[in-house]
CSV table of C-alpha atoms in Angstrom, one decimal:
chain,number,residue,atom,x,y,z
D,153,GLY,CA,22.9,21.5,-25.0
D,154,ASP,CA,21.3,18.7,-26.8
D,155,LYS,CA,23.3,15.9,-25.3
D,156,SER,CA,24.1,14.5,-21.8
D,157,LYS,CA,25.6,11.3,-20.3
D,158,THR,CA,25.0,10.2,-16.8
D,159,GLU,CA,26.8,7.4,-15.2
D,160,VAL,CA,25.7,5.8,-11.8
D,161,SER,CA,28.0,2.9,-10.4
D,162,SER,CA,28.1,0.8,-7.5
D,163,MET,CA,29.6,-2.5,-6.4
D,164,MET,CA,26.9,-4.5,-8.1
D,165,TYR,CA,25.3,-2.2,-10.7
D,166,THR,CA,26.3,0.4,-13.4
D,167,SER,CA,23.8,2.5,-15.3
D,168,LEU,CA,24.7,4.6,-18.2
D,169,VAL,CA,22.1,7.1,-19.6
D,170,TYR,CA,22.8,8.9,-22.9
D,171,PHE,CA,20.6,11.7,-24.2
D,172,ARG,CA,21.3,13.1,-27.7
D,173,ASN,CA,19.1,14.7,-30.3
D,174,ASP,CA,15.8,13.8,-28.5
D,175,THR,CA,16.9,10.1,-28.2
D,176,LEU,CA,17.5,8.4,-24.8
D,177,THR,CA,19.7,5.3,-24.5
D,178,MET,CA,19.8,3.5,-21.3
D,179,LEU,CA,22.4,0.7,-20.6
D,180,ASN,CA,22.3,-1.3,-17.3
D,181,ASP,CA,24.8,-3.8,-16.1
D,182,MET,CA,23.7,-5.7,-13.1
D,183,MET,CA,26.4,-8.1,-12.0
D,184,GLY,CA,27.1,-9.1,-15.6
D,185,ASN,CA,23.5,-9.0,-16.8
D,186,LYS,CA,23.7,-6.4,-19.5
D,187,MET,CA,20.3,-4.9,-20.8
D,188,GLY,CA,19.2,-1.6,-22.2
D,189,TYR,CA,16.9,0.2,-24.7
D,190,THR,CA,17.0,3.2,-27.1
D,191,ALA,CA,13.9,5.3,-27.3
D,192,SER,CA,12.8,8.6,-28.8
D,193,LYS,CA,11.5,11.4,-26.6
D,194,SER,CA,8.1,11.1,-28.2
D,195,GLU,CA,8.0,7.3,-27.6
D,196,ILE,CA,8.7,7.9,-23.9
D,197,MET,CA,6.1,10.6,-23.6
D,198,ALA,CA,3.4,8.6,-25.6
D,199,GLY,CA,0.6,7.4,-23.4
D,200,GLU,CA,1.8,9.4,-20.5
D,201,GLU,CA,-1.5,11.2,-20.1
D,202,LYS,CA,-3.2,7.9,-19.9
D,203,GLU,CA,-1.1,7.0,-16.8
D,204,GLN,CA,-1.9,8.6,-13.4
D,205,ALA,CA,1.0,10.8,-12.7
D,206,SER,CA,2.5,10.9,-9.3
D,207,LYS,CA,1.7,13.7,-6.9
D,208,THR,CA,5.0,15.5,-5.9
D,209,ASP,CA,5.5,18.0,-3.1
D,210,ILE,CA,8.8,19.8,-2.7
D,211,VAL,CA,9.9,21.7,0.3
D,212,TYR,CA,13.0,23.8,0.3
D,213,THR,CA,14.8,24.2,3.6
D,214,LYS,CA,17.3,26.8,4.7
D,215,GLU,CA,20.0,24.2,5.2
D,216,LYS,CA,23.1,24.5,3.0
D,217,LYS,CA,26.3,22.4,2.4
D,218,MET,CA,29.0,22.3,-0.3
D,219,ILE,CA,29.1,19.3,-2.8
D,220,ALA,CA,31.8,19.2,-5.4
D,221,GLY,CA,32.6,22.9,-4.9
D,222,TYR,CA,28.9,24.0,-5.3
D,223,GLU,CA,26.7,25.5,-2.5
D,224,CYS,CA,23.6,23.3,-2.4
D,225,THR,CA,20.2,23.7,-0.7
D,226,LYS,CA,18.4,20.8,0.9
D,227,ALA,CA,15.0,20.0,-0.6
D,228,ILE,CA,12.6,17.3,0.7
D,229,ILE,CA,10.6,15.6,-2.1
D,230,THR,CA,7.5,13.6,-1.2
D,231,ASN,CA,6.2,11.5,-4.1
D,232,VAL,CA,2.8,9.5,-3.8
D,233,LYS,CA,2.2,7.2,-6.6
D,234,LYS,CA,-0.9,5.3,-7.5
D,235,LYS,CA,-1.0,1.9,-5.6
D,236,GLN,CA,2.4,2.5,-4.0
D,237,ASP,CA,3.6,3.9,-0.6
D,238,THR,CA,4.9,7.4,-0.4
D,239,LEU,CA,8.5,7.8,-1.3
D,240,ARG,CA,10.6,10.5,0.5
D,241,VAL,CA,13.7,11.9,-1.2
D,242,ILE,CA,16.1,14.2,0.3
D,243,VAL,CA,18.0,16.1,-2.5
D,244,TRP,CA,20.7,18.7,-2.3
D,245,VAL,CA,20.3,21.0,-5.3
D,246,THR,CA,22.3,23.9,-6.7
D,247,ASP,CA,21.1,26.7,-8.9
D,248,ARG,CA,24.6,27.3,-10.2
D,249,ILE,CA,24.6,24.5,-12.8
D,250,LYS,CA,22.3,25.1,-15.7
D,251,THR,CA,21.2,22.1,-17.7
D,252,ASP,CA,18.5,21.0,-20.1
D,253,GLN,CA,15.8,19.3,-18.0
D,254,THR,CA,14.7,17.1,-20.9
D,255,PRO,CA,16.9,14.1,-20.0
D,256,ARG,CA,15.7,14.3,-16.2
D,257,THR,CA,12.1,14.5,-17.3
D,258,LEU,CA,12.5,11.5,-19.7
D,259,GLN,CA,14.2,9.5,-16.9
D,260,GLN,CA,11.2,10.2,-14.5
D,261,ARG,CA,8.8,9.1,-17.4
D,262,ARG,CA,10.7,5.8,-17.8
D,263,GLY,CA,10.4,4.9,-14.1
D,264,GLY,CA,13.0,7.0,-12.4
D,265,VAL,CA,12.5,9.0,-9.4
D,266,ASP,CA,10.1,11.8,-9.9
D,267,LEU,CA,11.8,15.0,-8.9
D,268,GLY,CA,8.8,17.1,-10.0
D,269,ASN,CA,9.6,20.7,-10.9
D,270,LEU,CA,12.9,20.8,-8.8
D,271,LYS,CA,14.5,24.2,-9.3
D,272,GLY,CA,18.2,23.5,-9.9
D,273,HIS,CA,20.4,20.7,-10.5
D,274,PRO,CA,20.6,17.8,-7.9
D,275,LEU,CA,24.0,16.9,-6.6
D,276,GLU,CA,23.0,14.5,-4.0
D,277,MET,CA,19.9,12.3,-3.5
D,278,GLU,CA,19.0,10.0,-0.6
D,279,MET,CA,15.9,7.6,-0.8
D,280,LYS,CA,14.7,5.3,1.8
D,281,HIS,CA,12.3,2.5,1.0
D,282,ARG,CA,11.3,-1.1,1.8
D,283,GLN,CA,12.2,-3.9,-0.6
D,284,ASP,CA,11.8,-7.6,0.1
D,285,ASN,CA,10.7,-6.8,3.7
D,286,GLN,CA,14.0,-4.9,4.4
D,287,ASP,CA,14.8,-1.2,4.7
D,288,VAL,CA,16.8,0.1,2.0
D,289,THR,CA,18.7,3.4,1.8
D,290,VAL,CA,20.2,4.5,-1.5
D,291,LYS,CA,22.3,7.6,-1.6
D,292,MET,CA,24.1,9.1,-4.7
D,293,THR,CA,26.5,11.9,-4.4
D,294,THR,CA,28.2,13.9,-7.0
D,295,LEU,CA,32.0,13.5,-6.4
D,296,SER,CA,33.1,16.0,-9.1
D,297,VAL,CA,31.8,18.2,-11.8
D,298,ASP,CA,33.9,18.7,-15.0
D,299,THR,CA,33.0,21.8,-17.1
D,300,THR,CA,35.7,21.2,-19.8
D,301,ALA,CA,34.4,20.4,-23.2
D,302,LEU,CA,34.1,16.7,-24.0
D,303,ALA,CA,34.7,15.0,-27.3
D,304,ASP,CA,31.6,14.3,-29.3
D,305,GLY,CA,32.3,10.4,-29.0
D,306,GLU,CA,31.8,10.6,-25.3
D,307,PHE,CA,28.0,11.0,-26.0
D,308,THR,CA,27.7,8.0,-28.3
D,309,PRO,CA,26.7,4.9,-26.5
D,310,GLU,CA,28.7,1.7,-26.8
D,311,THR,CA,26.1,-1.1,-26.9
D,312,ALA,CA,28.2,-4.0,-27.8
D,313,GLY,CA,27.5,-6.9,-25.3
D,314,TYR,CA,24.1,-5.4,-24.2
D,315,LYS,CA,20.8,-7.0,-24.9
D,316,LEU,CA,18.7,-4.1,-26.2
D,317,ILE,CA,14.9,-4.6,-25.9
D,318,PRO,CA,12.1,-2.3,-27.2
D,319,PHE,CA,11.2,0.5,-24.7
D,320,SER,CA,7.5,-1.0,-24.5
D,321,GLU,CA,9.1,-4.2,-23.1
D,322,TRP,CA,11.4,-2.4,-20.8
D,323,LYS,CA,8.4,-0.4,-19.4
D,324,GLU,CA,6.4,-3.7,-18.9
D,325,LYS,CA,9.4,-5.1,-16.9
D,326,MET,CA,9.5,-2.2,-14.6
D,327,LYS,CA,5.8,-2.4,-14.0
D,328,ASN,CA,6.1,-6.0,-13.2
D,329,ALA,CA,9.0,-5.2,-10.8
D,330,GLU,CA,6.9,-2.8,-8.8
D,331,ARG,CA,4.3,-5.5,-8.0
């Protein structure tokens, strides 16, 4: 529908992304440093045509595997961005979960991994890149999918304790981090 919540957790990092009524709220907690922003869909999309979009190539393989009870197909996404190296992402995607792609598109626009026009819903992603002269592998796997109805309050972000900054400032921080 018109709302979603995504949580990504690791030992040192938690990211919560809420999408509701064309508004995206992103909250990050990196070892106690809590920051985030709230932005409208139009604010995130503004100026996008001025920025050079990445070139995304998707190759679907015949490989299949089960993740969280869903049959998934392996796809290899190659993403070439302006002034950056090529990012290769292995994605396991299912066509059995139908979701509104707006939140995913907005996350890509705000600096997330560009999944292009991926057909289906990703249940696992693996990215390899270099950071600070070290090879880094990031792998995210869905452990479970809950299809029961959730209380409306689950989609309302709890922003207490987070430093919320304007989206434009967040975007600038992300650009500086890429340099």
